[in-house]
Each structure stands twice: as structure tokens, then as C-alpha cells.
Amino acid sequence: MRDKYIRHLISKIKCNVCGQHFDGATVEHLGTFDEYSYYQLTCSVCGAQAMVTAIMQKDGEGNTEVITDLSVEELSKSTSRGPVSTDDMLDMINYLKNFDGNFSGIFS
């Protein structure tokens, strides 16, 4: 099952040299460390090689658990704000220009 899944994922990757999919590539499993599996691919068209790291969930579900100390309300609020804008970045730059390094003052 795992090999079939890896083959399916690899077939979606394109060679950086010739642009062909790696679906007919030679795949060599180099090793596994924790949930990381390392593969070397050799393109069947041009012979170029590529390295792939696959991250496999131990539960097999493919779900990523969110680990946070935020409450549900805080998490919902933080994810609904959207991306950081250019104005947000400029505000932070201006703030940091005048920041004296006193974190105790910020959090009190």
C-alpha cells in the first residue's frame, strides 16, 4: 500500500530538466528517519536525477494535528484576519525602529 502511494505521488512530479513526469522513473528508496522517507529518482526520458522527501503520517490518515495554546475563539480570530498586508509590515518596521528592547513593558 505504501509503495503504491509513493509511486502515485512520484508520478505527479515533473523532471526539472526535460519537464516529463516521473511516472516511469527509476525510484530508489534511500532510507527512512522518523516519518521522513528519502528517495532518489532517475528520469526515464533524460536520465536526470532528483531527490524527494516524503513525509508520512504514522496514523496513515494524512491529517495534520494543530498544536496550540490558543483558545478556540483566539484561533478562529487569528485565522479569519487574512494575510499580513504591506501596511502591517510597515507598521511593524516603524515600531521596531523605536523599540528599546524592553519586553516586560510590552507585556505588562
CSV table of C-alpha atoms in Angstrom, one decimal:
chain,number,residue,atom,x,y,z
A,1,MET,CA,0.0,0.0,0.0
A,2,ARG,CA,2.7,2.4,1.0
A,3,ASP,CA,4.8,1.7,-2.2
A,4,LYS,CA,1.7,2.2,-4.3
A,5,TYR,CA,1.0,5.5,-2.6
A,6,ILE,CA,4.7,6.7,-3.1
A,7,ARG,CA,4.6,5.7,-6.8
A,8,HIS,CA,1.4,7.7,-7.2
A,9,LEU,CA,2.9,10.8,-5.6
A,10,ILE,CA,6.1,10.5,-7.6
A,11,SER,CA,4.1,10.2,-10.9
A,12,LYS,CA,2.8,13.8,-10.2
A,13,ILE,CA,6.3,15.3,-10.0
A,14,LYS,CA,8.0,16.7,-13.2
A,15,CYS,CA,11.6,16.5,-14.1
A,16,ASN,CA,13.4,19.8,-13.7
A,17,VAL,CA,15.5,19.1,-16.9
A,18,CYS,CA,13.1,17.9,-19.5
A,19,GLY,CA,9.7,18.6,-17.9
A,20,GLN,CA,8.4,15.0,-18.2
A,21,HIS,CA,6.5,13.4,-15.3
A,22,PHE,CA,8.5,10.9,-13.2
A,23,ASP,CA,5.8,8.2,-13.6
A,24,GLY,CA,8.3,5.9,-15.5
A,25,ALA,CA,11.3,6.9,-13.4
A,26,THR,CA,13.6,4.5,-11.6
A,27,VAL,CA,12.9,5.0,-7.8
A,28,GLU,CA,15.5,4.1,-5.2
A,29,HIS,CA,14.5,4.3,-1.5
A,30,LEU,CA,17.5,5.7,0.3
A,31,GLY,CA,16.2,5.4,3.8
A,32,THR,CA,13.7,6.5,6.4
A,33,PHE,CA,14.1,8.6,9.5
A,34,ASP,CA,11.1,9.0,11.8
A,35,GLU,CA,8.2,9.9,9.4
A,36,TYR,CA,10.6,11.1,6.6
A,37,SER,CA,11.4,8.8,3.7
A,38,TYR,CA,14.1,9.7,1.2
A,39,TYR,CA,14.0,8.7,-2.5
A,40,GLN,CA,16.3,9.2,-5.5
A,41,LEU,CA,14.5,9.4,-8.8
A,42,THR,CA,16.1,8.9,-12.2
A,43,CYS,CA,14.1,10.3,-15.2
A,44,SER,CA,13.3,7.7,-17.8
A,45,VAL,CA,13.5,10.3,-20.6
A,46,CYS,CA,16.7,12.3,-19.9
A,47,GLY,CA,18.4,10.5,-17.1
A,48,ALA,CA,18.4,13.5,-14.7
A,49,GLN,CA,18.2,12.7,-11.0
A,50,ALA,CA,16.2,14.2,-8.3
A,51,MET,CA,15.8,13.7,-4.5
A,52,VAL,CA,12.4,13.5,-2.9
A,53,THR,CA,11.5,13.6,0.7
A,54,ALA,CA,8.1,12.1,1.6
A,55,ILE,CA,6.6,12.9,5.0
A,56,MET,CA,4.3,10.0,6.0
A,57,GLN,CA,1.8,10.3,8.9
A,58,LYS,CA,2.2,7.4,11.3
A,59,ASP,CA,-1.6,7.1,11.7
A,60,GLY,CA,-2.0,6.8,7.9
A,61,GLU,CA,-4.7,9.4,7.9
A,62,GLY,CA,-2.7,12.2,6.3
A,63,ASN,CA,-4.2,14.6,8.8
A,64,THR,CA,-2.1,17.3,10.4
A,65,GLU,CA,-2.8,17.9,14.1
A,66,VAL,CA,-2.8,21.6,15.2
A,67,ILE,CA,-0.9,22.0,18.4
A,68,THR,CA,-1.6,25.4,20.0
A,69,ASP,CA,-2.2,27.1,23.4
A,70,LEU,CA,-4.8,29.4,21.8
A,71,SER,CA,-8.5,29.0,22.7
A,72,VAL,CA,-11.0,28.1,20.0
A,73,GLU,CA,-12.1,31.8,19.9
A,74,GLU,CA,-8.5,33.1,19.6
A,75,LEU,CA,-7.6,30.6,16.9
A,76,SER,CA,-10.8,31.5,15.0
A,77,LYS,CA,-10.0,35.2,15.3
A,78,SER,CA,-6.4,34.8,14.2
A,79,THR,CA,-7.2,32.7,11.1
A,80,SER,CA,-10.0,35.0,10.0
A,81,ARG,CA,-7.8,38.1,9.7
A,82,GLY,CA,-6.3,37.2,6.4
A,83,PRO,CA,-2.7,37.6,5.2
A,84,VAL,CA,-0.3,40.2,6.6
A,85,SER,CA,-0.6,43.4,4.4
A,86,THR,CA,2.1,45.7,3.3
A,87,ASP,CA,0.8,48.3,5.7
A,88,ASP,CA,1.0,45.8,8.6
A,89,MET,CA,4.7,45.2,7.7
A,90,LEU,CA,5.4,49.0,7.5
A,91,ASP,CA,3.8,49.5,10.9
A,92,MET,CA,5.9,46.8,12.4
A,93,ILE,CA,9.1,48.2,10.9
A,94,ASN,CA,8.3,51.6,12.3
A,95,TYR,CA,7.5,50.1,15.7
A,96,LEU,CA,10.8,48.2,15.8
A,97,LYS,CA,12.8,51.3,14.8
A,98,ASN,CA,11.8,52.9,18.1
A,99,PHE,CA,11.7,49.7,20.2
A,100,ASP,CA,14.1,49.8,23.2
A,101,GLY,CA,14.2,46.1,23.8
A,102,ASN,CA,12.1,46.2,27.0
A,103,PHE,CA,9.7,43.2,26.5
A,104,SER,CA,8.5,43.5,30.1
A,105,GLY,CA,6.9,46.8,29.3
A,106,ILE,CA,5.1,45.4,26.3
A,107,PHE,CA,3.5,42.5,28.2
A,108,SER,CA,2.6,44.3,31.4
